[in-house]
Amino acid sequence: EKGGYDYFMLKEIAEQPKAVADTLLGRIDESGRLALDEVHIPDHVLREVNKVVIVACGTAYHAGMIAKYAIEHWTRIPCETELASEFRYRDPILDQRTLVVAISQSGETMDTLMALRHAREQGAKVLAICNTNGSTIPRESDAVLYTHAGPEVAVASTKAFLTQLVACYLVALYLGQVRGTKWGDEIHSVIRELSQISTEVEKVLATMEPVRELARSLAEKNTVLFLGRHVGFPVALEGALKLKELAYMHAEGFAAGELKHGPIALIEDDLPVVVVVPSPRGRSVLHDKIVSNIQEIRARGARTIVIAEEGDEAVVPYADHLVRIPATPTLLQPLVATVPLQVFACELATARGNEVDQPRNLAKSVTVE
Ligand code: F6R
């Protein structure tokens, strides 16, 4: 049942190109437009939406953080992403024009369920992004967009995360399409790139041996830090979460711009720091800033593990270890940048003798608040 892999997690990491392709299947028509009739929220309702609120937990929350960048950029609708467990306790401002997006692999997470119940009581429309047919969260939502990752058995979420991202991009692009935002041309080119992305994920998977080797060499470390900017920031948080839950190591993700506001004090000799580097094309200001961040931490002794796009030469002099990922549009980069972090955490867990598919103290679906 593990299809020749030692762990479900390895199998599920390997299934990501298919999971991504399946989640796009039938949702882009021949003319390159999105066809999401299955969502069953009428266009006039989507045109009226004046705020999007995303609620989710854990890895799904990281997908939601990335979605915020995409939704605001492509649709110009204000968007906030909140931990489901915090959401209802702060008396959030919601009404009929609020679209709440609840993201959940299992569809049974109690925190997310309670958040969406609260949202519906306030009159908001709830769209679920879910991987499990007929589970409670989609049943209690106004609409659902299923991710087609297939069953995810390993406790640590991998392929579900990539498909949650795809679903979030589809929702963002669809909102843009329905509302005819000024990003029209960009939307079409992004849809084209998105339909190619499964091949890019495949390419990343084919180059992971050095990442595994690196992970094994770090098995005795106590701490690993992760840095990113823009959509690379949630990717850094996700890399750190994977390492905590699988390798039981102290791992933290930071927005690289925050370093100087405190965390840089943590940098000491030979501390492994993973840095997710934005594309030097696109928003190059961000790229240049992160290159200075890498220089700063390296000057203070950090061992830099740099994840950067093919052809990005600026990072080479400051990378102790360089992991290449294919060039993608800025907002889609998490789909390729997350993969090495999953492999890294899985290999470190194995090297430390941990149970990969069933980490201690964790359950696959968390049905208590
Ligand atoms: C991390 C992980 C958890 C889940 C979280 C939400 O690898 O698996 O953080 O992402 O418990 O679960 P779902 O998506 O089922 O609501």
Coordinates of C-alpha atoms and ligand atoms in Angstrom, one line a residue:
E1 CA 0.0 0.0 0.0
K2 CA 3.0 2.3 0.4
G3 CA 3.8 1.6 -3.3
G4 CA 7.4 0.5 -2.7
Y5 CA 8.2 3.5 -0.4
D6 CA 9.4 3.1 3.1
Y7 CA 6.8 5.7 4.4
F8 CA 3.5 7.1 3.3
M9 CA 5.1 10.5 3.6
L10 CA 7.6 9.7 0.9
K11 CA 4.9 8.2 -1.3
E12 CA 2.8 11.3 -0.8
I13 CA 5.7 13.7 -1.5
A14 CA 6.3 11.8 -4.8
E15 CA 2.6 12.0 -5.7
Q16 CA 2.6 15.8 -5.7
P17 CA 2.9 16.3 -9.4
K18 CA -0.2 14.2 -10.0
A19 CA -2.1 15.7 -7.0
V20 CA -1.5 19.2 -8.4
A21 CA -2.5 18.2 -12.0
D22 CA -5.6 16.4 -10.7
T23 CA -6.7 19.5 -8.7
L24 CA -6.5 21.6 -11.9
L25 CA -8.2 19.0 -14.1
G26 CA -11.4 20.2 -15.7
R27 CA -11.1 23.6 -14.1
I28 CA -9.4 25.4 -16.9
D29 CA -11.3 25.4 -20.2
E30 CA -9.7 25.4 -23.7
S31 CA -9.8 29.2 -23.9
G32 CA -7.7 29.4 -20.8
R33 CA -10.5 30.6 -18.6
L34 CA -11.4 29.1 -15.2
A35 CA -14.6 27.0 -15.1
L36 CA -15.6 26.7 -11.4
D37 CA -19.4 26.2 -11.8
E38 CA -19.1 23.5 -9.2
V39 CA -18.5 26.1 -6.6
H40 CA -22.2 27.1 -6.8
I41 CA -21.7 30.7 -5.6
P42 CA -23.4 32.9 -8.2
D43 CA -21.2 35.4 -9.9
H44 CA -23.3 38.3 -8.6
V45 CA -22.6 37.2 -5.1
L46 CA -18.9 37.0 -5.8
R47 CA -19.0 40.5 -7.4
E48 CA -20.5 41.9 -4.2
V49 CA -17.8 40.4 -1.9
N50 CA -15.8 43.2 -0.2
K51 CA -13.7 41.2 2.1
V52 CA -12.2 37.7 2.1
V53 CA -11.3 36.0 5.4
I54 CA -9.4 32.7 5.4
V55 CA -9.5 30.4 8.4
A56 CA -7.5 27.2 8.8
C57 CA -5.0 25.5 11.1
G58 CA -1.4 24.3 10.8
T59 CA -0.2 23.6 7.3
A60 CA -3.6 24.6 5.9
Y61 CA -3.1 28.0 7.6
H62 CA 0.2 28.4 5.8
A63 CA -1.7 27.8 2.5
G64 CA -4.1 30.5 3.6
M65 CA -1.3 32.9 4.3
I66 CA 0.0 32.5 0.8
A67 CA -3.6 32.8 -0.6
K68 CA -3.8 36.3 1.0
Y69 CA -1.0 37.6 -1.2
A70 CA -2.6 36.1 -4.4
I71 CA -6.1 37.3 -3.6
E72 CA -5.1 40.8 -2.8
H73 CA -2.8 41.1 -5.7
W74 CA -5.1 39.6 -8.3
T75 CA -8.5 40.8 -7.1
R76 CA -7.7 43.9 -5.0
I77 CA -10.2 42.6 -2.4
P78 CA -8.9 43.0 1.1
C79 CA -8.1 39.6 2.6
E80 CA -7.1 38.4 6.0
T81 CA -5.9 35.0 7.1
E82 CA -6.5 33.9 10.6
L83 CA -5.8 30.9 12.7
A84 CA -9.2 29.2 13.1
S85 CA -8.6 28.6 16.8
E86 CA -8.3 32.4 17.4
F87 CA -10.9 33.6 15.0
R88 CA -14.3 33.5 16.8
Y89 CA -12.9 34.6 20.1
R90 CA -12.0 38.0 19.0
D91 CA -15.5 38.9 17.7
P92 CA -14.5 39.3 14.0
I93 CA -16.3 41.8 11.8
L94 CA -18.3 39.8 9.2
D95 CA -21.4 40.3 7.1
Q96 CA -23.2 39.1 4.0
R97 CA -20.5 40.6 1.8
T98 CA -17.7 38.7 3.5
L99 CA -16.5 35.5 1.8
V100 CA -15.0 33.2 4.4
V101 CA -12.7 30.5 3.0
A102 CA -12.2 27.5 5.3
I103 CA -9.2 25.3 4.3
S104 CA -9.0 21.8 5.7
Q105 CA -7.5 18.5 4.4
S106 CA -9.6 16.3 6.6
G107 CA -12.7 18.4 6.7
E108 CA -13.0 17.4 10.4
T109 CA -10.8 19.9 12.2
M110 CA -12.9 21.2 15.1
D111 CA -11.2 24.6 15.3
T112 CA -11.9 25.3 11.6
L113 CA -15.5 23.9 11.9
M114 CA -16.2 26.2 14.9
A115 CA -14.8 29.2 13.0
L116 CA -17.0 28.5 10.0
R117 CA -20.1 28.0 12.1
H118 CA -19.4 31.4 13.7
A119 CA -19.0 33.0 10.3
R120 CA -22.2 31.6 9.0
E121 CA -24.1 32.8 12.1
Q122 CA -22.9 36.3 11.2
G123 CA -24.3 36.0 7.7
A124 CA -21.0 35.4 5.9
K125 CA -20.8 33.0 2.9
V126 CA -18.4 30.1 3.5
L127 CA -16.4 28.4 0.8
A128 CA -14.6 25.2 1.9
I129 CA -11.4 24.0 0.3
C130 CA -11.3 20.4 1.4
N131 CA -9.7 17.1 0.4
T132 CA -12.2 14.7 2.0
N133 CA -15.5 14.2 0.2
G134 CA -18.6 14.5 2.3
S135 CA -16.7 15.4 5.5
T136 CA -18.2 17.8 8.0
I137 CA -16.6 21.1 6.9
P138 CA -17.8 21.0 3.3
R139 CA -21.2 19.7 4.5
E140 CA -21.6 22.8 6.7
S141 CA -20.3 25.3 4.1
D142 CA -22.2 27.2 1.4
A143 CA -19.9 25.9 -1.3
V144 CA -16.9 23.6 -1.7
L145 CA -13.9 23.4 -3.9
Y146 CA -12.4 19.9 -3.5
T147 CA -8.7 19.4 -3.7
H148 CA -7.9 16.1 -5.5
A149 CA -4.8 15.0 -3.6
G150 CA -6.2 11.6 -2.9
P151 CA -6.1 10.1 0.6
E152 CA -3.3 11.5 2.7
V153 CA -2.2 9.0 5.3
A154 CA 1.0 10.4 6.8
V155 CA 0.2 12.7 9.7
A156 CA 2.4 15.4 8.2
S157 CA 0.6 17.1 5.4
T158 CA 2.5 17.4 2.0
K159 CA 0.5 16.7 -1.1
A160 CA -2.7 18.2 0.5
F161 CA -0.7 21.4 1.1
L162 CA 0.3 21.8 -2.6
T163 CA -3.3 21.1 -3.7
Q164 CA -4.6 23.6 -1.1
L165 CA -2.3 26.2 -2.7
V166 CA -3.6 25.3 -6.2
A167 CA -7.2 25.6 -5.0
C168 CA -6.4 29.0 -3.4
Y169 CA -4.9 30.2 -6.6
L170 CA -8.0 29.0 -8.5
V171 CA -10.3 30.9 -6.1
A172 CA -8.2 34.0 -6.3
L173 CA -8.0 33.9 -10.1
Y174 CA -11.7 33.1 -10.4
L175 CA -12.6 36.0 -8.3
G176 CA -10.4 38.1 -10.5
Q177 CA -12.0 36.7 -13.6
V178 CA -15.6 37.2 -12.4
R179 CA -14.9 40.7 -11.3
G180 CA -12.8 41.7 -14.3
T181 CA -10.0 43.2 -12.4
K182 CA -7.3 45.2 -14.1
W183 CA -4.9 42.2 -13.7
G184 CA -6.7 40.5 -16.7
D185 CA -3.6 39.9 -18.8
E186 CA -1.6 38.8 -15.8
I187 CA -4.4 36.4 -14.8
H188 CA -4.2 34.7 -18.2
S189 CA -0.5 34.2 -18.1
V190 CA -0.6 32.9 -14.5
I191 CA -3.3 30.4 -15.5
R192 CA -1.0 29.2 -18.3
E193 CA 1.9 28.9 -15.9
L194 CA -0.3 27.1 -13.3
S195 CA -1.2 24.5 -15.8
Q196 CA 2.5 23.7 -16.3
I197 CA 3.4 23.7 -12.7
S198 CA 3.0 19.9 -12.1
T199 CA 6.0 19.4 -14.5
E200 CA 8.0 21.9 -12.5
V201 CA 7.2 20.0 -9.2
E202 CA 8.4 16.8 -11.0
K203 CA 11.7 18.5 -11.8
V204 CA 12.2 19.5 -8.2
L205 CA 11.6 15.9 -7.0
A206 CA 14.2 14.6 -9.5
T207 CA 16.9 16.7 -7.8
M208 CA 16.4 15.9 -4.1
E209 CA 19.4 13.6 -3.4
P210 CA 21.7 16.4 -2.3
V211 CA 18.9 17.7 0.1
R212 CA 18.7 14.3 1.7
E213 CA 22.4 14.1 2.1
L214 CA 22.5 17.6 3.7
A215 CA 19.6 16.6 6.0
R216 CA 21.5 13.5 7.2
S217 CA 24.6 15.7 7.9
L218 CA 22.5 17.9 10.2
A219 CA 21.0 15.1 12.3
E220 CA 22.9 16.2 15.4
K221 CA 21.8 19.8 15.3
N222 CA 19.3 21.2 17.8
T223 CA 18.0 24.2 15.9
V224 CA 17.3 25.2 12.3
L225 CA 15.9 28.6 11.3
F226 CA 14.0 29.4 8.1
L227 CA 13.7 32.8 6.5
G228 CA 11.6 34.0 3.7
R229 CA 9.9 37.2 2.4
H230 CA 6.5 37.7 0.7
V231 CA 5.1 34.3 -0.1
G232 CA 8.4 32.8 0.9
F233 CA 7.6 33.8 4.5
P234 CA 4.7 31.3 4.9
V235 CA 6.9 28.7 3.1
A236 CA 9.5 29.3 5.8
L237 CA 6.9 28.8 8.5
E238 CA 5.8 25.6 6.8
G239 CA 9.4 24.3 6.6
A240 CA 9.8 25.0 10.3
L241 CA 6.5 23.3 11.2
K242 CA 7.5 20.2 9.2
L243 CA 10.8 20.0 11.0
K244 CA 9.2 20.4 14.5
E245 CA 6.6 17.7 13.9
L246 CA 8.8 15.2 12.2
A247 CA 12.3 15.7 13.5
Y248 CA 11.3 17.1 16.9
M249 CA 13.9 19.8 16.4
H250 CA 13.6 23.4 17.5
A251 CA 12.7 25.2 14.2
E252 CA 11.4 28.7 13.6
G253 CA 10.4 30.5 10.5
F254 CA 10.8 34.3 10.3
A255 CA 10.0 37.0 7.8
A256 CA 13.6 37.9 6.7
G257 CA 12.9 41.6 7.2
E258 CA 12.2 40.9 10.9
L259 CA 15.7 39.5 11.5
K260 CA 17.1 42.9 12.6
H261 CA 14.2 43.4 15.0
G262 CA 15.3 40.5 17.2
P263 CA 15.9 37.1 15.8
I264 CA 19.3 37.9 14.4
A265 CA 20.6 37.6 18.0
L266 CA 20.0 33.8 17.6
I267 CA 22.6 33.5 14.9
E268 CA 25.7 31.7 16.0
D269 CA 28.5 29.7 14.5
D270 CA 27.4 26.9 12.2
L271 CA 23.7 27.4 12.9
P272 CA 21.8 26.1 9.9
V273 CA 19.5 28.7 8.3
V274 CA 17.4 27.9 5.3
V275 CA 16.6 30.9 3.2
V276 CA 13.8 30.9 0.6
V277 CA 14.9 33.4 -2.1
P278 CA 12.3 35.2 -4.2
S279 CA 12.8 35.3 -8.0
P280 CA 15.3 38.0 -9.1
R281 CA 12.9 38.7 -12.0
G282 CA 9.5 39.9 -10.9
R283 CA 9.8 41.9 -7.7
S284 CA 13.6 42.2 -7.7
V285 CA 13.7 44.6 -4.7
L286 CA 12.7 41.7 -2.6
H287 CA 15.4 39.5 -4.1
D288 CA 18.1 42.1 -3.4
K289 CA 16.9 42.6 0.2
I290 CA 17.1 38.9 0.9
V291 CA 20.5 38.6 -0.6
S292 CA 21.7 41.2 2.0
N293 CA 20.0 39.2 4.7
I294 CA 21.9 36.1 3.6
Q295 CA 25.2 38.1 3.7
E296 CA 24.3 39.4 7.2
I297 CA 23.6 36.1 8.8
R298 CA 26.6 34.4 7.1
A299 CA 28.9 37.1 8.4
R300 CA 27.7 36.1 11.9
G301 CA 28.5 32.5 11.3
A302 CA 25.3 30.9 10.0
R303 CA 25.5 28.0 7.7
T304 CA 23.3 29.1 4.8
I305 CA 21.1 26.7 3.0
V306 CA 19.7 28.7 0.1
I307 CA 16.7 27.8 -2.0
A308 CA 16.9 29.9 -5.2
E309 CA 15.6 29.9 -8.7
E310 CA 17.7 28.4 -11.6
G311 CA 19.9 31.1 -13.0
D312 CA 20.0 33.3 -9.8
E313 CA 23.7 33.9 -9.6
A314 CA 23.6 36.6 -7.0
V315 CA 23.2 34.1 -4.2
V316 CA 26.0 31.8 -5.1
P317 CA 28.8 33.5 -3.2
Y318 CA 26.8 33.4 0.1
A319 CA 25.3 29.9 -0.1
D320 CA 27.0 27.2 1.8
H321 CA 24.4 24.9 0.3
L322 CA 22.5 25.8 -2.8
V323 CA 19.2 24.1 -3.7
R324 CA 17.9 25.0 -7.1
I325 CA 14.2 25.3 -8.0
P326 CA 12.6 26.1 -11.4
A327 CA 11.7 29.7 -12.3
T328 CA 8.0 30.4 -11.7
P329 CA 5.9 33.5 -11.3
T330 CA 6.5 35.0 -7.9
L331 CA 3.1 34.1 -6.4
L332 CA 3.4 30.4 -7.6
Q333 CA 6.9 29.9 -6.2
P334 CA 5.6 28.2 -3.0
L335 CA 4.5 25.2 -5.1
V336 CA 8.1 24.4 -5.9
A337 CA 9.9 25.9 -2.9
T338 CA 8.1 23.8 -0.3
V339 CA 9.1 20.5 -1.8
P340 CA 12.8 20.5 -0.7
L341 CA 11.6 21.5 2.8
Q342 CA 9.3 18.5 3.0
V343 CA 12.1 16.2 1.8
F344 CA 14.6 17.8 4.2
A345 CA 12.2 17.3 7.2
C346 CA 11.4 13.7 6.2
E347 CA 15.1 12.8 5.9
L348 CA 16.0 14.4 9.1
A349 CA 13.3 12.5 10.9
T350 CA 14.6 9.3 9.5
A351 CA 18.2 10.1 10.4
R352 CA 17.1 10.8 13.9
G353 CA 15.3 7.5 14.2
N354 CA 11.8 9.0 14.4
E355 CA 8.6 7.5 13.2
V356 CA 7.9 9.5 10.0
D357 CA 4.3 8.7 9.4
Q358 CA 3.1 8.8 13.0
P359 CA 5.0 11.6 14.8
R360 CA 4.7 11.5 18.6
N361 CA 1.8 13.3 20.2
L362 CA 0.1 14.1 16.9
A363 CA -3.1 12.8 15.2
K364 CA -4.1 13.1 11.5
S365 CA -7.3 14.8 12.2
V366 CA -7.8 17.0 15.3
T367 CA -11.5 16.7 16.2
V368 CA -11.3 18.5 19.5
E369 CA -10.9 22.3 20.1
Ligands
F6R1 C1 0.9 19.6 9.6 C2 -0.4 19.1 9.7 C3 -1.4 19.9 10.5 C4 -2.7 20.1 9.7 C5 -3.7 20.8 10.6 C6 -5.0 21.1 9.8 O1 1.7 18.7 8.8 O2 -0.8 18.1 9.1 O3 -0.9 21.1 10.9 O4 -2.4 20.9 8.6 O5 -4.0 20.0 11.7 O6 -5.6 19.9 9.4 P1 -6.8 19.9 8.3 O7 -6.2 20.4 7.1 O8 -7.2 18.5 8.2 O9 -7.9 20.8 8.8

